[in-house]
Structures are given as C-alpha cells and as structure tokens.
XYZ file of C-alpha atoms in Angstrom:
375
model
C 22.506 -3.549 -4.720
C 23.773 -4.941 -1.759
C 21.291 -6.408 0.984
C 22.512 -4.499 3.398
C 20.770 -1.369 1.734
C 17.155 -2.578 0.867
C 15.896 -2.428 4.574
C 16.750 0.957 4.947
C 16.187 2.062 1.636
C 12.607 0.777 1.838
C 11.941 1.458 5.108
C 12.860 4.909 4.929
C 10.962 5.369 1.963
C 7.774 3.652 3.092
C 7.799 5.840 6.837
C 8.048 8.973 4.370
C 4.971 8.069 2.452
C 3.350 7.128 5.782
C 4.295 10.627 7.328
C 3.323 12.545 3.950
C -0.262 10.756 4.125
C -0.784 11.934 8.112
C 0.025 15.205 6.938
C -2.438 15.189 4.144
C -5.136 13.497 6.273
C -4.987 15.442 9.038
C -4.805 19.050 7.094
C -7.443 17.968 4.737
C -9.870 17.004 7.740
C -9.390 19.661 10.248
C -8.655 22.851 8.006
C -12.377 23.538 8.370
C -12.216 23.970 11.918
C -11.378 27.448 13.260
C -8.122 28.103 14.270
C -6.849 25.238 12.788
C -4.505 27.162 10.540
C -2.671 28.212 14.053
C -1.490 24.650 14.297
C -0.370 23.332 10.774
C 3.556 24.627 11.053
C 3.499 22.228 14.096
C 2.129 19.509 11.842
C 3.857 20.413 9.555
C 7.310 20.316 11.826
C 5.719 17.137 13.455
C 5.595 14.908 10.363
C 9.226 16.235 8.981
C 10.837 15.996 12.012
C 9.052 12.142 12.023
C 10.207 11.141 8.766
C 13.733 12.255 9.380
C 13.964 10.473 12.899
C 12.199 7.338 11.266
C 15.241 7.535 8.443
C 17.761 7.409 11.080
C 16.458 4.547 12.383
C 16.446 2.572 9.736
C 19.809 3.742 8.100
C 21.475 3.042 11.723
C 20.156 -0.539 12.516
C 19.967 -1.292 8.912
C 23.499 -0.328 8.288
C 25.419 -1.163 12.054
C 22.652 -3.267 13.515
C 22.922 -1.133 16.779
C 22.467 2.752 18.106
C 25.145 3.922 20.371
C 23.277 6.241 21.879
C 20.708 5.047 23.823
C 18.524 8.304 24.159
C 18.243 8.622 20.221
C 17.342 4.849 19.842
C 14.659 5.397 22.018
C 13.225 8.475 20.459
C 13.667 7.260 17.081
C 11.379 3.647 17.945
C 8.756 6.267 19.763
C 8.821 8.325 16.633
C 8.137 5.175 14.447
C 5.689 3.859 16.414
C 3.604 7.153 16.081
C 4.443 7.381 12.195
C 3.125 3.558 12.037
C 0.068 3.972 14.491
C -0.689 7.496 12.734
C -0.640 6.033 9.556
C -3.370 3.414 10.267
C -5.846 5.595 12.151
C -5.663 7.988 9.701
C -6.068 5.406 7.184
C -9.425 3.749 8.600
C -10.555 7.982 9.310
C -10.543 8.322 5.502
C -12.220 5.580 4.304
C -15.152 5.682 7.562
C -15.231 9.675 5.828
C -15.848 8.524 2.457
C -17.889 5.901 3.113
C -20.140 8.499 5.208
C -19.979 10.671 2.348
C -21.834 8.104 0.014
C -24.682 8.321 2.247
C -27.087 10.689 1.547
C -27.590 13.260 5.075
C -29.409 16.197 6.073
C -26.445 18.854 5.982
C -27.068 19.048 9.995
C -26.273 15.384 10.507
C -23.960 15.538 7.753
C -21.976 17.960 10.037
C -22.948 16.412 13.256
C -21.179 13.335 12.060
C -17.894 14.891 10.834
C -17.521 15.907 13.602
C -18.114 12.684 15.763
C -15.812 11.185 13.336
C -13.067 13.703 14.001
C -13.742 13.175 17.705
C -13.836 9.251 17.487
C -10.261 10.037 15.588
C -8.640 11.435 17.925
C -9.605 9.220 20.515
C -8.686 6.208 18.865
C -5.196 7.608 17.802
C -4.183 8.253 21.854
C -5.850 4.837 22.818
C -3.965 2.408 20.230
C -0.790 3.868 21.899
C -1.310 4.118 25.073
C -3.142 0.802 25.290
C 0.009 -0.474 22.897
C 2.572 0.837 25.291
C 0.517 -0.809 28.263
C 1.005 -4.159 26.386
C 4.244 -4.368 25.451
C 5.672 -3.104 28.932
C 3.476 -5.513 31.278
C 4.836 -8.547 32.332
C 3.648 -11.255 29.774
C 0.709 -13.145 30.509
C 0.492 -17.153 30.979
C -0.803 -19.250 28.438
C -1.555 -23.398 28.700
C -1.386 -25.881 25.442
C -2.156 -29.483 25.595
C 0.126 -31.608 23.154
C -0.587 -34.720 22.073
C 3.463 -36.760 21.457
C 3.561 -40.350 20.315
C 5.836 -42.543 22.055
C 6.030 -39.865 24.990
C 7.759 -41.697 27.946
C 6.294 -39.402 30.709
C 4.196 -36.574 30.839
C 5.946 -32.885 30.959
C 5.995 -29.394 30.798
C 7.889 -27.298 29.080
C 7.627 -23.726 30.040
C 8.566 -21.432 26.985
C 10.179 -17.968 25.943
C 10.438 -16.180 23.160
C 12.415 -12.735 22.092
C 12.560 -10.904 25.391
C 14.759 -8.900 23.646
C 16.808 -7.645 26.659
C 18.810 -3.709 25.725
C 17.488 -0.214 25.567
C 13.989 -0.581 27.356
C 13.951 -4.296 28.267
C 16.108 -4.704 31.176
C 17.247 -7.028 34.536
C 13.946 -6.399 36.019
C 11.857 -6.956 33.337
C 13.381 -10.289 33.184
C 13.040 -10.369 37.166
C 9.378 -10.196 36.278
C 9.319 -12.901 33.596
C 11.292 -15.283 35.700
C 9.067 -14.692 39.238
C 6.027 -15.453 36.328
C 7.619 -18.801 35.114
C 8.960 -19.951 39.055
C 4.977 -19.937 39.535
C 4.077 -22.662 36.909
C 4.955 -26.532 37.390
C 7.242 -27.091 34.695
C 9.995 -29.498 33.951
C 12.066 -27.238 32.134
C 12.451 -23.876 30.571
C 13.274 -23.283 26.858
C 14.116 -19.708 25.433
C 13.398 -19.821 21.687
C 15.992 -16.937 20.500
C 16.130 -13.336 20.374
C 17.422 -12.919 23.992
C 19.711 -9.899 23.222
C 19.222 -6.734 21.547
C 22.908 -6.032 23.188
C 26.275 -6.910 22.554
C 28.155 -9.385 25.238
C 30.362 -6.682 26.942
C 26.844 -4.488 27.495
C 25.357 -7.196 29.596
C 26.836 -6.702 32.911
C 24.714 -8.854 35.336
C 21.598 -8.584 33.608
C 21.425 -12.408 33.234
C 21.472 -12.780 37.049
C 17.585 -13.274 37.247
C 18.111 -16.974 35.041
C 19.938 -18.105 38.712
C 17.080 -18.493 40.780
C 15.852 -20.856 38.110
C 16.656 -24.729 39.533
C 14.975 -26.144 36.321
C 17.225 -26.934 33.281
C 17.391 -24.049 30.804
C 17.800 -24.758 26.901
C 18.008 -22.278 24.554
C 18.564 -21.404 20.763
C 19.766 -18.366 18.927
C 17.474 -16.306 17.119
C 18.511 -13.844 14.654
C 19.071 -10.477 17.212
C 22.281 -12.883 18.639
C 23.292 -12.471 15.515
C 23.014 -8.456 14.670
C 25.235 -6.760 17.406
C 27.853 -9.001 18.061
C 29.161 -11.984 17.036
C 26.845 -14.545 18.763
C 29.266 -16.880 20.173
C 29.867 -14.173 22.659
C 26.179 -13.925 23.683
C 26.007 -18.221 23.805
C 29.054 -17.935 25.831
C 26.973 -15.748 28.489
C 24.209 -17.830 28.322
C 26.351 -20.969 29.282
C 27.866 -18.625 32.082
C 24.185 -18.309 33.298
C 24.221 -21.967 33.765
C 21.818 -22.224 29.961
C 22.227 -25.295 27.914
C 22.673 -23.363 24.153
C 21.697 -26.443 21.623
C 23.847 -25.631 19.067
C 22.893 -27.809 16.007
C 22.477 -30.475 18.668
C 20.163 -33.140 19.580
C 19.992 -34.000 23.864
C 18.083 -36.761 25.459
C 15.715 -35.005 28.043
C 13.201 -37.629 29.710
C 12.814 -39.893 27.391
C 12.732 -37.561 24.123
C 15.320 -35.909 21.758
C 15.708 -32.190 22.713
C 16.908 -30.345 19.315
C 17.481 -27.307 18.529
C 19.325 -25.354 15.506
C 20.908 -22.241 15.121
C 19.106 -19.177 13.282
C 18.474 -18.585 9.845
C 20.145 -15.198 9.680
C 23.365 -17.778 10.079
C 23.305 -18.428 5.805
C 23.076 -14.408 5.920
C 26.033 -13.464 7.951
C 28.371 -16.857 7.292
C 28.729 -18.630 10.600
C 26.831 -20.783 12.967
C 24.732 -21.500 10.231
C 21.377 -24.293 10.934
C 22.221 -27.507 9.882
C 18.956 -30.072 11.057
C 21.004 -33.145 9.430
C 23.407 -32.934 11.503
C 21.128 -32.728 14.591
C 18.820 -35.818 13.355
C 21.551 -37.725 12.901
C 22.717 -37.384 16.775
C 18.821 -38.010 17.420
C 17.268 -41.668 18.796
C 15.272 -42.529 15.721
C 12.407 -44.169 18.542
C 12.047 -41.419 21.201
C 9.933 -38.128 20.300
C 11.881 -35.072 18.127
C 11.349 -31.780 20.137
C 12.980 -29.014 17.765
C 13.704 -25.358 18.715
C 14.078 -23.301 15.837
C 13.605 -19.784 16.158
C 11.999 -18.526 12.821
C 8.747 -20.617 11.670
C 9.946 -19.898 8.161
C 12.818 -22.484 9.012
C 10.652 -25.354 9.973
C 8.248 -24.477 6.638
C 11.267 -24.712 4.473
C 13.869 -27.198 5.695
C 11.567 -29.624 8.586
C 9.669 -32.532 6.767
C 7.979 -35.150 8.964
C 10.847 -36.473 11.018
C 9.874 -34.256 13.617
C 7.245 -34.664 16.385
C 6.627 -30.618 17.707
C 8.557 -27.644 16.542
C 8.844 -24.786 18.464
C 9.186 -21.393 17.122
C 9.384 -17.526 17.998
C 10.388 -14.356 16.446
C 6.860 -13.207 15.061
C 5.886 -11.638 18.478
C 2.315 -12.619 16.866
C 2.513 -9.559 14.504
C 3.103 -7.209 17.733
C 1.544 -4.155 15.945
C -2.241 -4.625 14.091
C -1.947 -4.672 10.893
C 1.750 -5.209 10.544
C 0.604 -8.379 11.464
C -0.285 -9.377 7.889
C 3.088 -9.047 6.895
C 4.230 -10.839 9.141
C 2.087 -13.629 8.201
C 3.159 -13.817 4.815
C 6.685 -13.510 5.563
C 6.899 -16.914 8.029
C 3.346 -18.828 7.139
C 2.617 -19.185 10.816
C 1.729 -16.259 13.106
C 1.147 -17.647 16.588
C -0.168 -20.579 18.345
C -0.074 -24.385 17.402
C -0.504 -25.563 14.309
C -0.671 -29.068 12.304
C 1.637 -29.464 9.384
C 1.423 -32.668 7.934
C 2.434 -35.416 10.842
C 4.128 -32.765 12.937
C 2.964 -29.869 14.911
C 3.864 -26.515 15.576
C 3.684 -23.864 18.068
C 5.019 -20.576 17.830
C 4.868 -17.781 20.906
C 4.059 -14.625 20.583
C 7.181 -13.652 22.537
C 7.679 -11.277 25.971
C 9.560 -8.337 24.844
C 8.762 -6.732 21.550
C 11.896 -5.051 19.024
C 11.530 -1.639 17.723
C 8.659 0.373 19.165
C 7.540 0.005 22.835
C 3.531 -0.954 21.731
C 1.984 -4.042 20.804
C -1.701 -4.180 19.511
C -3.799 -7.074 19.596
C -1.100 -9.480 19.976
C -0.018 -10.086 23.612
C 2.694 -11.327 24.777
C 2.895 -14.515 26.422
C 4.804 -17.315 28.744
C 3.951 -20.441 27.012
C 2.942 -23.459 29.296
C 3.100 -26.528 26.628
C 1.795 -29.643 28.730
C 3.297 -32.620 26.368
C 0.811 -35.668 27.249
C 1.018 -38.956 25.524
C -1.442 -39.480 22.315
C-alpha cells in the first residue's frame, strides 16, 4: 500500500469509531430522560454527518495536501475537533459512570448523582472547546529560558517561532500580533523554526508584510507544511523576499557562534531538499558554539550526536489537543521545553498557530525568549 493512503485510511477509520462511540455514549446515558427520544435523529444526523465531514478531511489533505475551498476546510477541522473533543469527554463520562456504579448508593443519591454527572458532562464538553478555541486564537504568550553555552563569546537572545501556520484561519494580522509581541522583547535575533505556511507561494499575497517592521536578523528553517502544498523552494523564495535568512543545510557565523540549520525531514519523503547535518558541520568552526534549527525533534533524536551545543525544535505544538498529546510524545521523544540529551540540549516550542482544528488544550502556545549566557 502506498504511504500516501495510510493517513487517510486510518484516520478516517479511527474518527468513525470515535463518532460511533459518541453516539453510543450519549444515547445510552440520556435515553432515560424524558423527551430524549425527540432528539436522537439529530444525534443520530450529528455523528453521520461528523464522520463523513471528518473522512473528507482526511482523504483531501491526505491525498492533495490542500482544500480548495476554504469554507469546507474550515468546517471539516471544526467538525474534527468536535469528533476528537466529543470522543474524550464522553470517554472520561463512562468510566466516572462506572466507577460510580461500583459504589454502593441509596437509589436517591444514586439518581441524584447521574444526574450531576450528566450535568458536569455537558458542561465540560462546551468548556474544552470554547476554552480550546480561546487558546489557539489568542496571540501566543511569552516565555523566558536561561541557557547555559560553553565557549559563548557574548551573551544573547534569541527570540523564537514555531509553526504559525499562516492559511485558512491564521492570517496577516495574526502575524501582526505575533510580530508587535516579539518587537517588545530585547532580542538579538529572531528564528522561525518551520511550518510557516499552510499555503502555497502564489496564495500569499502580502501576508509576509508584518516580518518588515522587524530590524533584527531573521533565520529560518523549513518544516514539513513548506513541503505539503507547494514545492518549498517557492515558499523559501518568499521568505528571502521578506528580507529572512532561510539556512538551507547551512552553517552562518552569528556573534561569535555557528548558526545551523537543516531542512525538514519530510525532505527523504517527498525527494528534494532533503537534511543533510554533514554537510552543515562541515561549513561549521569546530571552536565556536553549534546552534542547530531543525524543525522535527525526531531529527535531532535520530541523526544529532554530541557535536552540537543547543538544538532547537518545533512542530509538536506541545501536543496542542489533551490527550493527543501522548501521541505526540511517542512519535518525536520530546514534547516541549528544554531538555538534556547527553552533552547537548534541547528546546522545543510549543508553536503560535496550531494545524487542523482551531483549539488547543493544555498546551499553549508560546514566543520563546532563549537568553544564551555563558556556562
């Protein structure tokens, strides 16, 4: 089977088990109540027309790595989002049920707390997305990390970005937003860890224009969304238009340290612009700190030994939905934050935009202040 089938093969099957258990949970909870019985062809319509909207996302981005219409994109990530978030709630409902149900009650409080339990359902099902929705559309919050570098010349800051994931909801003046955010901090440059685009380069009209009214230097690496729409030497191309530095499998001296960074994984998958870290190490000053951008932590786990100082990663957006956030984990090893792997350290963002549905729970976004001081 070709690769190019599993992700929406699986995906489409797993929302359709996620939308069959919602139906089950709900109907088996809330047939008691009166009147009930009124509702459950809209249930029933609900959860269909879910599973069939959550199957045509998956078979379009799966299969053309884009939507051309904009209006069903949208309503097809809403409708996933509420299959996911649905899923979860009524998930946890069950097992809270039937772990009431092993405690022996008085039939009154038996009933009394069914019925806070249905109550406490609902509730929790509008507040995880709402309050997800809230999250992901805010402009990202500031975060500060210490670093300790060997051999550091001077002391800096690096102000960083991860997938903003600029297209359908993400546009110029969200990235207004981020960029007002980052002209606040004092930072010696800004570096955008991949997953800029979820467009192709003749959609982006001026939505780059915000990256002008930065005056620091701007470095950036692909991630693997440059990589889905388009071919992403149109998208560097842009970026370089924008006045960005793309480090292309290259190694730059930057105040006294080797600024690296490497193309995407996704680069083996699609056969160009593939991440070659040999290549950059050997442009690299063997006695001045390695700085490596690398989008995916799963790159630096599998190809980065020891020969470099600080890695910094993206593209886990810290899970961006609880508890999708697990698989996430064991997909790339590292989730979010900074991390010590054998003589080198890592951070990874959590990201400012999000991919797929508008929501993220329990894993905010962020712009990344990393203060490098000397060791």
């Amino acid at each position: 089977m070709k690769s190019a089938y599993i992700f929406p093969i699986v995906g489409t099957v797993l929302f359709l088990f996620f939308n069959l258990y919602i139906y089950r949970s709900i109907s088996a909870r809330f047939t008691p109540y009166k009147g009930f019985a009124t509702f459950l062809p809209a249930l029933i319509l609900l959860c269909v027309a879910l599973a069939i909207l959550d199957a045509i996302f998956f078979v379009g981005f799966g299969l053309n790595g884009s939507f051309k219409n904009e209006l069903l994109y949208k309503l097809c990530v809403f409708c996933m989002a509420a299959s996911f978030s649905l899923f979860f709630i009524c998930l946890a409902y069950d097992v809270l049920s039937a772990a009431a149900h092993v405690v022996k009650f008085s039939q009154n409080r038996r009933k009394f707390l069914k019925t806070f339990i249905d109550v406490t359902f609902v509730i929790m099902a509008f507040s995880y997305i709402f309050k997800g929705l809230y999250n992901a559309l805010k402009i990202p919050k500031i975060t500060e990390r210490e670093i300790k570098i060997k051999n550091l010349a001077r002391e800096l800051n690096f102000a960083v970005i991860s997938d903003v994931h600029l297209g359908e909801f993400l546009k110029k003046e969200f990235l207004q937003g981020v960029v007002a955010q980052i002209n606040s901090l004092n930072y010696d440059a800004l570096l955008i860890v991949g997953d800029m685009f979820d467009l192709r380069s003749d959609e982006l009209g001026d939505i780059l224009q915000p990256l002008e009214v930065i005056k620091k230097p701007i470095f950036f690496v692909t991630g693997n969304h440059e990589y889905y729409r388009d071919d992403a030497s149109g998208l560097i191309k842009a970026m370089q238009k924008a006045g960005v530095r793309v480090l292309q499998n290259e190694s730059v001296e930057f105040e006294g340290l080797n600024l690296m960074g490497v193309h995407d994984l996704s680069g083996f998958r699609f056969g160009y612009m593939q991440p070659d870290l040999s290549a950059v190490l050997a442009q690299a000053d063997p006695d001045k700190p390695k700085i490596l951008l690398a989008h995916q932590p799963k790159y630096v786990v599998d190809f980065v030994r020891d020969e470099v100082d600080l890695c910094i990663c993206g593209h886990t957006h810290a899970g961006q939905i609880f508890p999708w956030t697990l698989l996430v984990l064991l997909s790339q090893k590292y989730l979010y934050g900074l991390y010590n792997d054998g003589l080198k350290q890592i951070y990874v963002s959590s990201g400012v935009g999000f991919w797929g549905p508008p929501i993220r729970v329990f894993a905010d976004a962020e712009i990344a202040l990393l203060k490098l001081r000397k060791a």
